[in-house]
mmCIF file of C-alpha atoms in Angstrom:
data_model
loop_
_atom_site.group_PDB
_atom_site.id
_atom_site.type_symbol
_atom_site.label_atom_id
_atom_site.label_comp_id
_atom_site.label_asym_id
_atom_site.label_seq_id
_atom_site.Cartn_x
_atom_site.Cartn_y
_atom_site.Cartn_z
ATOM 1 C CA MET A 1 -13.182 -10.130 -17.382
ATOM 2 C CA SER A 2 -10.015 -10.478 -15.281
ATOM 3 C CA PHE A 3 -9.807 -6.667 -14.921
ATOM 4 C CA ARG A 4 -13.293 -6.581 -13.392
ATOM 5 C CA LEU A 5 -12.431 -9.414 -11.028
ATOM 6 C CA ALA A 6 -9.220 -7.667 -9.966
ATOM 7 C CA ALA A 7 -11.093 -4.389 -9.428
ATOM 8 C CA LEU A 8 -13.739 -6.174 -7.364
ATOM 9 C CA LEU A 9 -11.083 -7.895 -5.249
ATOM 10 C CA ILE A 10 -9.276 -4.610 -4.655
ATOM 11 C CA ALA A 11 -12.546 -2.936 -3.648
ATOM 12 C CA LEU A 12 -13.383 -5.774 -1.269
ATOM 13 C CA LEU A 13 -9.925 -5.808 0.265
ATOM 14 C CA THR A 14 -9.528 -2.041 0.646
ATOM 15 C CA GLY A 15 -13.144 -1.094 1.329
ATOM 16 C CA PRO A 16 -13.271 -2.172 4.996
ATOM 17 C CA ALA A 17 -9.805 -0.726 5.671
ATOM 18 C CA MET A 18 -10.850 2.617 4.189
ATOM 19 C CA ALA A 19 -14.060 2.511 6.242
ATOM 20 C CA ASP A 20 -11.988 1.826 9.367
ATOM 21 C CA ASP A 21 -9.734 4.783 8.516
ATOM 22 C CA ARG A 22 -12.764 7.041 8.023
ATOM 23 C CA ALA A 23 -14.119 5.968 11.409
ATOM 24 C CA ILE A 24 -10.742 6.670 13.042
ATOM 25 C CA LEU A 25 -10.591 10.061 11.326
ATOM 26 C CA ASN A 26 -14.118 10.914 12.483
ATOM 27 C CA GLU A 27 -13.160 9.960 16.060
ATOM 28 C CA ALA A 28 -10.072 12.188 15.858
ATOM 29 C CA PHE A 29 -12.155 15.119 14.600
ATOM 30 C CA ASP A 30 -14.777 14.517 17.304
ATOM 31 C CA ALA A 31 -12.071 14.503 19.993
ATOM 32 C CA ALA A 32 -10.461 17.658 18.568
ATOM 33 C CA ILE A 33 -13.843 19.402 18.444
ATOM 34 C CA ALA A 34 -14.598 18.437 22.055
ATOM 35 C CA THR A 35 -11.210 19.726 23.223
ATOM 36 C CA PHE A 36 -11.577 22.942 21.239
ATOM 37 C CA GLU A 37 -15.101 23.560 22.548
ATOM 38 C CA ALA A 38 -13.880 23.029 26.121
ATOM 39 C CA ALA A 39 -11.082 25.547 25.487
ATOM 40 C CA ARG A 40 -13.131 28.119 23.569
ATOM 41 C CA PRO A 41 -14.358 30.156 26.562
ATOM 42 C CA ALA A 42 -10.718 30.838 27.512
ATOM 43 C CA LEU A 43 -9.663 31.915 24.005
ATOM 44 C CA VAL A 44 -9.745 35.464 22.683
ATOM 45 C CA GLU A 45 -11.084 36.426 19.240
ATOM 46 C CA THR A 46 -7.671 36.062 17.614
ATOM 47 C CA GLU A 47 -5.330 33.717 19.431
ATOM 48 C CA MET A 48 -1.716 33.637 18.210
ATOM 49 C CA GLY A 49 -2.777 35.026 14.855
ATOM 50 C CA VAL A 50 -5.539 32.421 14.414
ATOM 51 C CA HIS A 51 -9.056 33.773 14.040
ATOM 52 C CA VAL A 52 -10.873 31.553 16.539
ATOM 53 C CA ALA A 53 -14.321 31.711 14.875
ATOM 54 C CA ALA A 54 -12.861 30.754 11.484
ATOM 55 C CA TYR A 55 -10.909 27.924 13.142
ATOM 56 C CA ARG A 56 -14.083 26.653 14.811
ATOM 57 C CA ASP A 57 -16.002 26.754 11.519
ATOM 58 C CA ALA A 58 -13.202 24.943 9.709
ATOM 59 C CA LEU A 59 -13.002 22.300 12.430
ATOM 60 C CA THR A 60 -16.744 21.740 12.867
ATOM 61 C CA LEU A 61 -18.269 22.657 9.486
ATOM 62 C CA GLN A 62 -15.235 22.036 7.260
ATOM 63 C CA GLN A 63 -15.752 25.424 5.651
ATOM 64 C CA PHE A 64 -15.022 28.957 6.820
ATOM 65 C CA GLN A 65 -14.733 32.583 5.824
ATOM 66 C CA SER A 66 -11.020 33.322 5.659
ATOM 67 C CA GLY A 67 -9.415 36.636 6.410
ATOM 68 C CA HIS A 68 -6.026 35.000 5.853
ATOM 69 C CA TRP A 69 -6.721 33.399 2.469
ATOM 70 C CA GLY A 70 -9.491 35.793 1.451
ATOM 71 C CA GLY A 71 -12.980 34.474 0.789
ATOM 72 C CA ARG A 72 -14.824 31.276 1.539
ATOM 73 C CA VAL A 73 -12.682 28.170 1.984
ATOM 74 C CA THR A 74 -13.776 24.549 2.121
ATOM 75 C CA LEU A 75 -11.768 21.780 3.771
ATOM 76 C CA ASP A 76 -11.232 18.593 1.756
ATOM 77 C CA PRO A 77 -9.980 15.738 3.993
ATOM 78 C CA ASP A 78 -8.080 13.169 1.921
ATOM 79 C CA ILE A 79 -7.065 9.748 3.259
ATOM 80 C CA ARG A 80 -4.016 8.303 1.540
ATOM 81 C CA ASP A 81 -3.227 4.607 1.546
ATOM 82 C CA THR A 82 0.449 4.842 0.610
ATOM 83 C CA SER A 83 3.435 6.335 2.416
ATOM 84 C CA ASP A 84 5.027 8.019 -0.563
ATOM 85 C CA GLY A 85 5.783 11.684 -1.221
ATOM 86 C CA SER A 86 5.038 13.842 1.811
ATOM 87 C CA CYS A 87 3.343 10.847 3.447
ATOM 88 C CA SER A 88 6.794 9.287 3.814
ATOM 89 C CA ARG A 89 7.611 12.007 6.386
ATOM 90 C CA PHE A 90 4.323 13.106 7.921
ATOM 91 C CA ALA A 91 1.197 11.659 9.516
ATOM 92 C CA ALA A 92 -0.808 14.525 7.983
ATOM 93 C CA PHE A 93 -0.173 17.680 5.996
ATOM 94 C CA VAL A 94 -2.074 20.514 4.371
ATOM 95 C CA ARG A 95 -1.891 21.577 0.735
ATOM 96 C CA ILE A 96 -1.933 25.371 0.867
ATOM 97 C CA PRO A 97 -2.711 27.945 -0.367
ATOM 98 C CA PRO A 98 -6.280 26.986 -1.263
ATOM 99 C CA GLU A 99 -6.976 26.065 -4.871
ATOM 100 C CA ASN A 100 -10.362 27.262 -6.129
ATOM 101 C CA GLY A 101 -11.407 27.866 -2.514
ATOM 102 C CA VAL A 102 -10.437 24.371 -1.339
ATOM 103 C CA VAL A 103 -7.722 23.360 1.130
ATOM 104 C CA ARG A 104 -6.810 19.683 1.064
ATOM 105 C CA LEU A 105 -5.897 18.121 4.405
ATOM 106 C CA VAL A 106 -4.088 14.869 3.699
ATOM 107 C CA PHE A 107 -4.038 12.037 6.241
ATOM 108 C CA CYS A 108 -1.263 9.501 5.729
ATOM 109 C CA PRO A 109 -1.066 5.855 6.832
ATOM 110 C CA GLN A 110 0.988 6.833 9.931
ATOM 111 C CA PHE A 111 -2.018 8.784 11.218
ATOM 112 C CA PHE A 112 -3.973 5.527 11.432
ATOM 113 C CA SER A 113 -1.217 3.473 13.100
ATOM 114 C CA ASP A 114 -2.058 1.430 16.174
ATOM 115 C CA GLY A 115 -1.226 3.296 19.362
ATOM 116 C CA ALA A 116 -1.483 6.765 17.786
ATOM 117 C CA ASP A 117 -4.841 7.628 19.407
ATOM 118 C CA GLY A 118 -3.541 10.473 21.571
ATOM 119 C CA LEU A 119 -1.568 12.043 18.759
ATOM 120 C CA ARG A 120 -4.451 11.960 16.289
ATOM 121 C CA GLU A 121 -6.405 14.617 18.175
ATOM 122 C CA LEU A 122 -3.315 16.820 18.524
ATOM 123 C CA THR A 123 -2.545 16.339 14.826
ATOM 124 C CA VAL A 124 -6.030 17.532 13.862
ATOM 125 C CA LEU A 125 -5.769 20.555 16.192
ATOM 126 C CA HIS A 126 -2.333 21.373 14.739
ATOM 127 C CA GLU A 127 -3.155 20.879 11.048
ATOM 128 C CA MET A 128 -6.321 22.956 11.300
ATOM 129 C CA VAL A 129 -4.145 25.957 12.189
ATOM 130 C CA HIS A 130 -2.419 25.530 8.818
ATOM 131 C CA VAL A 131 -5.808 25.259 7.114
ATOM 132 C CA VAL A 132 -6.965 28.561 8.632
ATOM 133 C CA ALA A 133 -3.794 30.589 9.200
ATOM 134 C CA GLY A 134 -0.995 29.303 6.955
ATOM 135 C CA PRO A 135 2.209 27.279 7.090
ATOM 136 C CA ASP A 136 3.930 28.476 10.288
ATOM 137 C CA GLU A 137 4.829 25.352 12.325
ATOM 138 C CA CYS A 138 5.556 27.332 15.477
ATOM 139 C CA GLN A 139 2.160 29.028 15.304
ATOM 140 C CA ALA A 140 0.417 25.665 14.808
ATOM 141 C CA MET A 141 2.254 24.025 17.722
ATOM 142 C CA ALA A 142 1.675 26.991 20.043
ATOM 143 C CA PHE A 143 -2.029 27.288 19.193
ATOM 144 C CA ALA A 144 -2.683 23.539 19.589
ATOM 145 C CA ALA A 145 -0.846 23.561 22.932
ATOM 146 C CA ARG A 146 -2.867 26.591 24.054
ATOM 147 C CA VAL A 147 -6.115 24.813 23.156
ATOM 148 C CA GLU A 148 -5.049 21.656 25.003
ATOM 149 C CA GLN A 149 -3.993 23.619 28.076
ATOM 150 C CA ALA A 150 -7.168 25.718 28.153
ATOM 151 C CA ALA A 151 -9.287 22.553 27.872
ATOM 152 C CA THR A 152 -7.395 20.198 30.176
ATOM 153 C CA GLY A 153 -4.888 22.213 32.201
ATOM 154 C CA THR A 154 -1.960 20.575 30.430
ATOM 155 C CA PHE A 155 -0.608 20.097 26.911
ATOM 156 C CA THR A 156 1.307 17.483 24.958
ATOM 157 C CA PRO A 157 5.059 18.098 25.239
ATOM 158 C CA VAL A 158 6.469 19.056 21.841
ATOM 159 C CA ASP A 159 9.897 20.261 22.982
ATOM 160 C CA ALA A 160 11.959 18.295 20.443
ATOM 161 C CA TYR A 161 9.762 19.359 17.514
ATOM 162 C CA TRP A 162 9.679 22.940 18.860
ATOM 163 C CA GLN A 163 13.485 23.063 18.916
ATOM 164 C CA ALA A 164 13.889 21.286 15.569
ATOM 165 C CA SER A 165 11.548 23.859 14.000
ATOM 166 C CA GLY A 166 13.563 26.770 15.429
ATOM 167 C CA CYS A 167 10.608 28.092 17.393
ATOM 168 C CA GLU A 168 12.671 29.596 20.227
ATOM 169 C CA GLY A 169 13.307 32.589 17.971
ATOM 170 C CA SER A 170 9.721 32.860 16.749
ATOM 171 C CA GLY A 171 7.102 35.187 18.143
ATOM 172 C CA PHE A 172 5.165 32.213 19.486
ATOM 173 C CA ARG A 173 5.422 30.575 22.891
ATOM 174 C CA LEU A 174 4.183 27.353 24.387
ATOM 175 C CA PRO A 175 1.985 27.694 27.478
ATOM 176 C CA GLU A 176 3.716 27.620 30.841
#
């Protein structure tokens, strides 16, 4: 009997928080989609090694036909409630390559922190590059910046992360 009571209490205590996180995640995806759609007319078919149609499908439909991974891939967003493992270092990360046609995109507690609204959209834009095109951090930063700039005329400064990732020597560039 006490196990059932404890399980019920946990469900009641975590249920609304998880619902709040899902709402925040949906808002971040909606903002990322709006920014991407505003940028799309200025993007070419393959932008910085990212197939734009596959990226759009992954972002909007959460499934896409992948030339990079080969075959149909489905996105599995996963909200974590603890900051352990990779969540101790990141707000979000992608588990790649796909397993059985599924790429898991993990959202950590930091993603849902108060005051992180502006970074949530950028995080979604960035992580979706990994979902579609692989693990290259420089590629993900450059593509997300390109999308932001094409949509708004400016992009979020990522200079420190760019330098820390050694992107100066990569084949990718941030917009000017």
